[in-house]
CSV table of C-alpha atoms in Angstrom, one decimal:
chain,number,residue,atom,x,y,z
A,1,MET,CA,-12.7,-24.4,29.0
A,2,THR,CA,-14.9,-22.4,28.5
A,3,ARG,CA,-17.4,-21.4,30.8
A,4,LYS,CA,-21.2,-22.3,29.7
A,5,ASN,CA,-24.3,-21.0,30.5
A,6,ALA,CA,-26.2,-22.8,33.3
A,7,LYS,CA,-29.2,-22.9,32.0
A,8,ASP,CA,-27.5,-25.1,28.9
A,9,PHE,CA,-25.9,-27.8,31.4
A,10,LEU,CA,-27.0,-31.3,29.8
A,11,PRO,CA,-28.8,-33.7,32.8
A,12,ASP,CA,-25.2,-35.0,32.9
A,13,GLU,CA,-23.1,-32.4,33.6
A,14,ARG,CA,-26.0,-30.9,35.4
A,15,GLN,CA,-25.5,-34.3,38.2
A,16,ARG,CA,-21.9,-34.2,37.5
A,17,TYR,CA,-21.4,-30.4,38.4
A,18,CYS,CA,-23.9,-30.6,42.1
A,19,ASN,CA,-21.9,-34.0,42.7
A,20,ALA,CA,-18.6,-32.5,42.2
A,21,LEU,CA,-20.3,-29.3,45.1
A,22,LEU,CA,-21.4,-32.1,47.7
A,23,THR,CA,-16.9,-33.7,46.5
A,24,LEU,CA,-15.8,-30.3,47.7
A,25,LYS,CA,-18.5,-29.8,50.8
A,26,GLN,CA,-17.8,-32.8,52.4
A,27,THR,CA,-13.3,-32.9,51.6
A,28,ILE,CA,-11.2,-31.7,55.1
A,29,GLU,CA,-7.9,-32.9,53.6
A,30,PRO,CA,-5.0,-33.6,56.2
A,31,GLY,CA,-4.8,-31.2,58.8
A,32,HIS,CA,-7.7,-28.9,57.8
A,33,THR,CA,-10.1,-27.9,60.1
A,34,LEU,CA,-13.2,-27.4,57.1
A,35,SER,CA,-13.8,-28.6,54.3
A,36,LYS,CA,-12.4,-27.8,51.3
A,37,TYR,CA,-15.9,-25.9,50.2
A,38,ASP,CA,-16.4,-24.1,53.3
A,39,GLU,CA,-12.1,-23.2,53.1
A,40,PHE,CA,-14.4,-20.5,50.2
A,41,VAL,CA,-16.5,-19.6,52.3
A,42,ALA,CA,-14.0,-18.8,55.0
A,43,ILE,CA,-11.7,-16.6,52.0
A,44,HIS,CA,-14.3,-14.9,51.5
A,45,TYR,CA,-16.1,-13.5,54.9
A,46,GLY,CA,-12.0,-12.7,55.5
A,47,VAL,CA,-11.4,-10.1,52.8
A,48,THR,CA,-14.3,-8.2,54.6
A,49,ARG,CA,-11.9,-7.2,57.2
A,50,ARG,CA,-8.1,-7.1,57.0
A,51,LEU,CA,-5.4,-6.2,59.4
A,52,ARG,CA,-1.8,-5.1,57.3
A,53,ASN,CA,1.1,-4.8,59.0
A,54,GLY,CA,-1.3,-4.0,62.6
A,55,ILE,CA,-3.3,-1.3,60.7
A,56,PRO,CA,-6.5,-2.3,60.3
A,57,ILE,CA,-7.3,-2.0,55.9
A,58,GLY,CA,-10.9,-2.9,55.4
A,59,ASP,CA,-12.8,-4.9,53.2
A,60,GLY,CA,-10.3,-6.1,50.0
A,61,ALA,CA,-12.9,-7.2,47.9
A,62,HIS,CA,-16.6,-5.0,47.9
A,63,PHE,CA,-17.0,-1.5,47.0
A,64,VAL,CA,-13.8,-1.1,46.6
A,65,PRO,CA,-12.0,-1.0,42.9
A,66,GLY,CA,-10.8,-4.4,43.3
A,67,PHE,CA,-13.7,-6.1,43.5
A,68,LEU,CA,-14.0,-7.3,40.6
A,69,ALA,CA,-10.5,-8.3,40.1
A,70,TRP,CA,-10.3,-10.0,43.3
A,71,HIS,CA,-13.5,-12.6,42.7
A,72,ARG,CA,-11.8,-13.4,39.3
A,73,GLU,CA,-8.8,-15.0,40.7
A,74,TYR,CA,-11.5,-16.2,43.4
A,75,LEU,CA,-13.5,-18.1,41.0
A,76,ASN,CA,-10.9,-19.2,39.4
A,77,ARG,CA,-9.4,-21.0,41.8
A,78,PHE,CA,-12.7,-22.4,43.0
A,79,GLU,CA,-13.2,-23.5,38.7
A,80,LYS,CA,-9.9,-25.4,39.7
A,81,ALA,CA,-11.3,-26.8,43.1
A,82,ILE,CA,-14.5,-27.9,40.6
A,83,ARG,CA,-11.8,-29.4,38.7
A,84,THR,CA,-9.7,-31.5,41.1
A,85,VAL,CA,-12.5,-33.8,41.5
A,86,ASP,CA,-14.2,-33.6,37.3
A,87,SER,CA,-11.5,-32.8,34.8
A,88,THR,CA,-14.4,-32.1,32.6
A,89,LEU,CA,-16.5,-29.4,33.4
A,90,SER,CA,-16.3,-26.2,33.9
A,91,LEU,CA,-17.6,-23.2,36.1
A,92,PRO,CA,-21.4,-21.7,34.7
A,93,TYR,CA,-23.4,-18.0,34.6
A,94,TRP,CA,-25.7,-17.4,35.5
A,95,ASN,CA,-27.4,-15.3,32.6
A,96,TRP,CA,-29.7,-13.6,34.9
A,97,SER,CA,-28.9,-10.4,33.4
A,98,SER,CA,-30.9,-11.3,29.5
A,99,GLY,CA,-33.6,-10.5,29.8
A,100,ASP,CA,-34.8,-14.2,29.4
A,101,ASP,CA,-36.8,-15.7,32.0
A,102,THR,CA,-35.8,-18.9,32.0
A,103,ASP,CA,-31.8,-18.8,32.3
A,104,THR,CA,-33.8,-18.0,36.2
A,105,THR,CA,-36.2,-20.4,36.3
A,106,GLU,CA,-34.4,-23.8,35.1
A,107,ILE,CA,-31.5,-23.5,36.8
A,108,PHE,CA,-33.8,-23.1,40.3
A,109,THR,CA,-34.3,-27.3,40.2
A,110,ASP,CA,-34.1,-29.5,42.1
A,111,ASP,CA,-31.7,-31.3,39.3
A,112,PHE,CA,-29.6,-28.4,40.0
A,113,MET,CA,-29.1,-25.3,41.9
A,114,GLY,CA,-32.5,-26.3,44.1
A,115,PRO,CA,-36.1,-24.4,44.4
A,116,PRO,CA,-37.1,-21.5,46.4
A,117,GLY,CA,-37.2,-21.7,49.9
A,118,ASP,CA,-40.7,-24.0,51.2
A,119,PRO,CA,-42.2,-21.0,53.0
A,120,ASN,CA,-44.1,-24.1,54.9
A,121,ASN,CA,-40.5,-24.7,56.4
A,122,GLY,CA,-39.2,-21.5,57.9
A,123,ASN,CA,-37.6,-20.8,54.0
A,124,LYS,CA,-35.5,-24.0,54.2
A,125,ILE,CA,-34.2,-25.9,51.2
A,126,THR,CA,-36.2,-29.2,51.3
A,127,SER,CA,-35.4,-30.6,48.0
A,128,GLY,CA,-32.9,-31.1,46.0
A,129,TYR,CA,-29.5,-31.8,46.0
A,130,PHE,CA,-28.7,-28.8,48.5
A,131,VAL,CA,-31.0,-30.3,51.5
A,132,GLU,CA,-30.4,-30.6,55.5
A,133,ASN,CA,-29.4,-33.8,55.1
A,134,ASN,CA,-26.5,-33.3,52.4
A,135,TRP,CA,-25.3,-29.3,53.2
A,136,GLU,CA,-24.6,-27.8,56.4
A,137,VAL,CA,-24.2,-24.6,56.7
A,138,HIS,CA,-20.8,-24.2,59.2
A,139,SER,CA,-21.8,-22.9,62.8
A,140,GLU,CA,-19.0,-20.4,62.3
A,141,LEU,CA,-19.6,-19.1,59.2
A,142,ASP,CA,-23.5,-18.2,59.1
A,143,GLY,CA,-23.0,-14.2,58.3
A,144,GLY,CA,-26.5,-13.4,58.9
A,145,ASN,CA,-27.9,-16.4,61.9
A,146,ASN,CA,-29.8,-17.8,59.1
A,147,GLY,CA,-28.7,-21.2,60.5
A,148,SER,CA,-27.1,-24.6,59.4
A,149,VAL,CA,-30.2,-25.4,56.2
A,150,LEU,CA,-29.9,-23.5,53.8
A,151,VAL,CA,-33.0,-20.8,53.3
A,152,ARG,CA,-34.1,-18.5,50.2
A,153,ASP,CA,-36.7,-16.5,49.1
A,154,SER,CA,-40.0,-18.4,48.6
A,155,THR,CA,-41.0,-16.2,45.8
A,156,LEU,CA,-38.2,-16.1,43.5
A,157,LEU,CA,-40.1,-17.8,40.7
A,158,SER,CA,-42.9,-15.2,41.1
A,159,SER,CA,-43.3,-13.2,37.9
A,160,SER,CA,-42.8,-10.0,40.5
A,161,LYS,CA,-40.0,-11.5,41.0
A,162,LEU,CA,-38.7,-12.2,37.7
A,163,SER,CA,-39.9,-9.1,36.1
A,164,GLN,CA,-37.3,-7.4,39.2
A,165,VAL,CA,-34.2,-9.6,37.9
A,166,SER,CA,-35.0,-8.5,34.1
A,167,GLY,CA,-34.7,-5.2,35.6
A,168,TYR,CA,-32.0,-5.9,37.0
A,169,GLY,CA,-30.4,-7.3,34.0
A,170,GLU,CA,-31.1,-4.0,31.9
A,171,LEU,CA,-28.8,-2.3,35.1
A,172,ALA,CA,-25.9,-3.7,34.3
A,173,MET,CA,-26.2,-3.8,30.4
A,174,ASP,CA,-26.4,-0.9,30.6
A,175,ALA,CA,-23.0,-0.5,32.6
A,176,VAL,CA,-21.7,-2.5,30.0
A,177,ASN,CA,-23.3,-0.7,26.8
A,178,GLY,CA,-22.8,2.1,28.0
A,179,ASP,CA,-19.6,3.5,31.1
A,180,ASN,CA,-16.6,4.5,29.2
A,181,ASP,CA,-14.8,5.0,32.1
A,182,PHE,CA,-14.2,1.8,35.1
A,183,ASP,CA,-15.6,4.9,38.1
A,184,SER,CA,-18.8,4.5,35.7
A,185,PHE,CA,-18.5,1.2,35.1
A,186,LEU,CA,-17.9,0.0,39.0
A,187,PRO,CA,-20.9,0.6,40.3
A,188,GLY,CA,-23.0,-0.1,38.1
A,189,LEU,CA,-22.2,-3.3,38.2
A,190,GLU,CA,-21.8,-4.0,41.1
A,191,GLY,CA,-25.1,-2.3,41.7
A,192,PRO,CA,-26.8,-5.2,40.4
A,193,HIS,CA,-24.7,-6.9,41.9
A,194,GLY,CA,-25.7,-6.6,45.4
A,195,SER,CA,-29.6,-6.4,44.4
A,196,ILE,CA,-29.4,-10.0,43.3
A,197,HIS,CA,-28.0,-11.3,46.4
A,198,MET,CA,-30.6,-9.6,48.2
A,199,TRP,CA,-33.3,-10.8,45.7
A,200,ILE,CA,-32.1,-14.6,46.5
A,201,GLY,CA,-32.8,-14.1,50.1
A,202,GLY,CA,-31.6,-16.0,52.4
A,203,HIS,CA,-27.5,-17.1,52.8
A,204,MET,CA,-27.1,-15.2,49.9
A,205,THR,CA,-27.7,-11.9,51.7
A,206,SER,CA,-24.4,-11.6,54.7
A,207,MET,CA,-20.8,-11.7,53.6
A,208,THR,CA,-20.8,-15.7,54.0
A,209,SER,CA,-22.8,-15.7,50.6
A,210,PRO,CA,-20.9,-18.4,49.1
A,211,ASN,CA,-22.9,-21.2,51.6
A,212,ASP,CA,-25.0,-21.5,49.0
A,213,PRO,CA,-23.7,-22.6,46.1
A,214,ILE,CA,-25.5,-20.2,43.9
A,215,PHE,CA,-22.7,-17.4,44.1
A,216,PHE,CA,-21.0,-19.6,41.9
A,217,LEU,CA,-22.9,-19.0,39.7
A,218,HIS,CA,-24.2,-15.0,40.3
A,219,HIS,CA,-20.0,-14.1,40.1
A,220,ALA,CA,-19.6,-16.3,37.3
A,221,ASN,CA,-21.9,-13.8,35.3
A,222,ILE,CA,-20.2,-10.8,36.7
A,223,ASP,CA,-16.9,-12.2,35.6
A,224,ARG,CA,-18.7,-12.6,32.6
A,225,LEU,CA,-20.3,-9.0,31.8
A,226,TRP,CA,-16.8,-7.9,33.2
A,227,SER,CA,-15.1,-9.4,30.6
A,228,LYS,CA,-17.5,-7.2,28.0
A,229,TRP,CA,-16.1,-4.3,29.3
A,230,GLN,CA,-13.1,-4.9,28.3
A,231,GLU,CA,-13.4,-6.2,25.6
A,232,LEU,CA,-14.8,-3.0,24.6
A,233,HIS,CA,-11.7,-1.3,27.1
A,234,PRO,CA,-8.7,-3.7,26.7
A,235,GLY,CA,-5.8,-2.7,28.7
A,236,PRO,CA,-4.5,-2.4,32.3
A,237,GLU,CA,-5.5,1.1,31.9
A,238,ASN,CA,-8.8,1.0,31.9
A,239,TYR,CA,-8.5,-0.7,35.6
A,240,ASN,CA,-9.3,2.0,38.2
A,241,PRO,CA,-7.3,4.2,36.3
A,242,ASN,CA,-6.9,6.7,39.1
A,243,ASN,CA,-5.0,3.9,41.0
A,244,ASP,CA,-7.2,4.4,44.4
A,245,GLY,CA,-8.8,2.3,46.9
A,246,SER,CA,-7.7,0.4,49.8
A,247,TYR,CA,-4.9,-2.4,50.1
A,248,GLY,CA,-5.2,-5.0,47.4
A,249,SER,CA,-7.2,-2.3,44.4
A,250,ARG,CA,-4.6,-0.6,42.7
A,251,LEU,CA,-2.9,-2.3,39.9
A,252,ASN,CA,0.5,-3.8,41.3
A,253,ASP,CA,-1.7,-4.4,44.5
A,254,ARG,CA,-1.0,-7.9,46.2
A,255,MET,CA,-4.7,-9.4,47.0
A,256,TRP,CA,-5.2,-11.4,50.2
A,257,PRO,CA,-4.8,-14.1,51.0
A,258,TRP,CA,-2.7,-14.4,47.6
A,259,ASP,CA,0.2,-11.6,49.3
A,260,GLY,CA,3.0,-14.3,49.4
A,261,SER,CA,2.4,-14.7,53.1
A,262,GLU,CA,3.2,-11.1,53.3
A,263,ASP,CA,1.9,-9.7,56.5
A,264,THR,CA,-2.1,-8.9,56.2
A,265,THR,CA,-4.6,-11.3,58.2
A,266,THR,CA,-8.0,-11.3,58.3
A,267,THR,CA,-9.5,-10.5,62.0
A,268,ARG,CA,-12.5,-11.2,61.1
A,269,THR,CA,-13.7,-14.5,63.8
A,270,GLY,CA,-15.9,-17.5,63.5
A,271,THR,CA,-19.4,-16.8,63.4
A,272,ALA,CA,-20.3,-18.9,66.3
A,273,THR,CA,-17.6,-19.0,69.0
A,274,GLY,CA,-16.1,-15.9,68.2
A,275,ILE,CA,-12.7,-18.4,66.9
A,276,SER,CA,-10.0,-16.4,64.9
A,277,LEU,CA,-11.1,-16.4,61.7
A,278,GLN,CA,-7.0,-16.6,60.3
A,279,GLY,CA,-6.4,-20.3,62.3
A,280,LEU,CA,-9.2,-22.0,59.7
A,281,LEU,CA,-8.3,-20.7,56.7
A,282,PRO,CA,-5.3,-23.4,54.6
A,283,THR,CA,-2.3,-21.9,54.0
A,284,PHE,CA,-1.0,-20.1,51.1
A,285,SER,CA,3.1,-20.8,49.5
A,286,ASP,CA,5.5,-17.4,49.2
A,287,TYR,CA,5.4,-17.8,45.4
A,288,ASP,CA,1.4,-17.4,45.3
A,289,ILE,CA,1.7,-13.8,44.8
A,290,VAL,CA,-2.0,-12.4,42.5
A,291,THR,CA,-2.7,-9.0,42.2
A,292,PRO,CA,-5.5,-6.4,40.0
A,293,ARG,CA,-3.0,-6.9,37.3
A,294,HIS,CA,-2.2,-10.6,36.7
A,295,VAL,CA,-5.9,-11.4,36.3
A,296,LEU,CA,-6.8,-8.6,33.8
A,297,ASP,CA,-6.3,-10.8,30.6
A,298,ASN,CA,-7.8,-14.2,31.6
A,299,ASN,CA,-6.7,-16.0,28.9
A,300,LEU,CA,-2.6,-16.4,29.3
A,301,THR,CA,-1.8,-19.6,32.3
A,302,ILE,CA,1.5,-20.9,33.7
A,303,PRO,CA,0.9,-22.3,37.0
A,304,ILE,CA,2.2,-21.9,40.2
A,305,PRO,CA,4.5,-25.2,40.8
A,306,VAL,CA,5.8,-23.5,37.4
A,307,ARG,CA,6.4,-20.3,38.2
A,308,GLN,CA,7.9,-21.7,41.9
A,309,PHE,CA,10.8,-23.3,39.5
A,310,LEU,CA,11.7,-21.0,37.3
A,311,ALA,CA,12.0,-18.1,40.2
A,312,ASN,CA,14.8,-20.7,41.8
A,313,THR,CA,16.2,-21.5,38.3
A,314,LEU,CA,16.4,-18.1,36.0
A,315,GLN,CA,18.6,-14.8,36.2
A,316,ILE,CA,19.5,-12.7,33.9
A,317,ARG,CA,23.0,-10.9,33.8
A,318,ASN,CA,24.6,-8.6,32.3
A,319,GLN,CA,26.6,-10.0,29.6
A,320,THR,CA,29.0,-6.9,29.3
A,321,THR,CA,29.7,-6.8,32.9
A,322,GLY,CA,28.6,-10.0,34.5
A,323,GLU,CA,26.9,-9.1,36.6
A,324,ILE,CA,23.5,-10.4,37.4
A,325,LEU,CA,20.4,-8.3,37.6
A,326,SER,CA,18.9,-8.8,40.5
A,327,ARG,CA,15.7,-4.8,39.5
A,328,TYR,CA,14.7,-4.6,36.1
A,329,LYS,CA,10.7,-3.0,34.8
A,330,ILE,CA,8.6,-5.0,32.2
A,331,ILE,CA,7.8,-2.2,29.7
A,332,GLY,CA,5.4,-4.3,27.7
A,333,SER,CA,4.2,-8.0,26.1
A,334,VAL,CA,3.1,-9.6,24.1
A,335,PRO,CA,0.0,-9.0,24.6
A,336,ASP,CA,-0.5,-6.6,25.7
A,337,LYS,CA,-1.8,-7.0,29.5
A,338,PHE,CA,1.2,-8.1,30.9
A,339,ALA,CA,3.6,-5.8,32.9
A,340,ALA,CA,5.0,-4.6,37.0
A,341,ASN,CA,7.2,-2.6,38.3
A,342,ASN,CA,10.7,-2.9,39.7
A,343,GLY,CA,11.0,-5.1,42.3
A,344,ILE,CA,13.9,-8.6,42.8
A,345,LEU,CA,13.9,-11.4,39.6
A,346,ASN,CA,11.5,-14.3,41.1
A,347,GLN,CA,8.2,-11.8,40.7
A,348,ILE,CA,8.9,-11.5,37.4
A,349,LEU,CA,7.1,-14.5,37.0
A,350,THR,CA,4.0,-13.5,38.9
A,351,THR,CA,2.7,-11.4,36.1
A,352,ILE,CA,2.9,-14.2,34.1
A,353,GLY,CA,-0.8,-15.5,36.0
A,354,TYR,CA,-2.4,-18.5,36.8
A,355,GLU,CA,-3.7,-21.9,35.3
A,356,ASP,CA,-7.0,-22.3,34.1
A,357,ARG,CA,-8.5,-19.1,33.2
A,358,ILE,CA,-12.1,-18.9,31.7
A,359,GLY,CA,-12.5,-18.1,27.9
A,360,ARG,CA,-9.3,-20.4,27.2
A,361,THR,CA,-9.8,-23.4,25.9
A,362,GLU,CA,-7.2,-26.2,25.6
A,363,SER,CA,-6.0,-29.5,24.2
A,364,ASP,CA,-4.1,-32.2,26.9
A,365,ASN,CA,-0.6,-31.2,24.6
A,366,ASP,CA,-1.5,-27.9,24.5
A,367,PHE,CA,1.6,-24.5,24.2
A,368,VAL,CA,1.1,-21.0,25.8
A,369,ASP,CA,3.9,-18.1,24.6
A,370,VAL,CA,4.2,-15.5,26.5
A,371,ILE,CA,6.7,-12.6,25.2
A,372,LEU,CA,8.0,-10.0,27.6
A,373,GLU,CA,9.5,-7.2,26.7
A,374,ILE,CA,11.8,-5.7,30.0
A,375,SER,CA,14.0,-2.6,30.1
A,376,HIS,CA,16.8,-3.4,32.6
A,377,THR,CA,16.6,-0.3,35.8
A,378,ASP,CA,20.6,0.1,35.5
A,379,ASN,CA,20.9,0.7,31.6
A,380,HIS,CA,17.4,0.4,29.7
A,381,VAL,CA,19.1,-1.6,27.0
A,382,ASN,CA,15.3,-3.6,26.0
A,383,SER,CA,15.3,-7.3,25.4
A,384,ALA,CA,13.0,-9.7,24.4
A,385,ARG,CA,12.3,-13.0,27.4
A,386,GLY,CA,9.8,-16.0,26.1
A,387,VAL,CA,8.0,-18.9,28.3
A,388,GLN,CA,7.0,-21.7,26.1
A,389,LEU,CA,5.2,-24.6,28.1
A,390,GLY,CA,3.3,-27.3,27.2
A,391,GLY,CA,2.3,-30.7,28.0
A,392,ASP,CA,4.4,-32.5,30.4
A,393,ASP,CA,7.6,-30.0,29.9
A,394,ILE,CA,8.5,-26.4,29.7
A,395,GLU,CA,10.9,-25.3,27.1
A,396,VAL,CA,12.6,-21.5,28.2
A,397,PHE,CA,14.1,-19.3,25.3
A,398,VAL,CA,15.3,-16.3,24.3
A,399,ASN,CA,15.5,-14.0,22.3
A,400,GLY,CA,17.1,-10.9,23.3
A,401,THR,CA,20.1,-8.7,22.7
A,402,SER,CA,23.7,-8.9,23.8
A,403,THR,CA,23.4,-7.1,27.7
A,404,GLY,CA,21.0,-9.3,28.1
A,405,THR,CA,20.5,-13.2,29.1
A,406,LEU,CA,18.7,-15.7,30.8
A,407,ALA,CA,21.5,-18.1,32.5
A,408,LYS,CA,19.9,-21.0,32.1
A,409,THR,CA,18.2,-21.7,28.8
A,410,GLN,CA,17.0,-25.5,28.8
A,411,GLU,CA,14.1,-28.1,28.6
A,412,ILE,CA,13.4,-28.4,33.0
A,413,PRO,CA,10.5,-31.2,33.3
A,414,LEU,CA,7.4,-29.6,35.0
A,415,PRO,CA,8.3,-30.2,39.5
């Protein structure tokens, strides 16, 4: 599904989107402590302070090269959660960078994202979907000590405040259209991004900012602007070219918490009692691995259960020696956005990606083709591999040379 400008959401879409948010806010899975929505707040809070193999490694999603990649995956997961409630919805974006005031004034309304704060009631939201009785900020996730009722600046829609938004939008668009290298583009976009957080005020000003539902529309626009820049500067070579930053920022680093149960944890604690935040988080599969490389292209997807099944099914075998090859290097692909370093065979599937990316329009029986160019590390002979998905089945097929093939080629029902 293609993401839409939030301003263009029809009344029915606005209602269904907000009801989906309320459902996520009120749903606690068996064995979980937080609601589905609050788990997303906790993840965003947790990534800001991490420990890996006993060593502090800081923030993995802010003021580091991984800012855009981490938030893209985070948004994709949130969008998927929304679709578990209403499969017809996509995550809208707040186009604050357009220079058009109506992109802002028409979404801060009672029938959608809610109004500015009420100056006569402590700047609390007092009308719309996200009022006190519907939307309670969890006491362990109130990083700014703003209280349990959602708070925003009361002057958001004044002419002076709208003028500020236009200025932030100009800066962001200057970065998209004028910065040719990632090291310049990133701060050029992250700066206005932060200004928008502060412009809204209240709960949006701390690292638990997803408490305010406008967070996701704001970041959907950031992701859209990155996509526009990527159209001008495609390919992994244009992401973090110096391959620097804290762990999780480099092209092939695993991003917490989607790191396959790697020995990385958050050291954040709850804001009310000091309870370990790690214990409040959902658990993730060992096969749930995402690196910045995985999210550079949003149009190609294979869901996690399929990758997990394939990882336990497929092998690469040298037809000459009969040896099963356990090491590989992907040197290219179609499209050429996918690649990986040496690794065990089942990691090949993590180079393909995850489901429900922005920008992909799909029918009920849509097919996705993936062709990977593989260089075996022991003989460096190229061979082609392909995976085709569609509807209720997946088909694995081989297009290789005589030096290697997949051990099993068959139609496999989805797990």
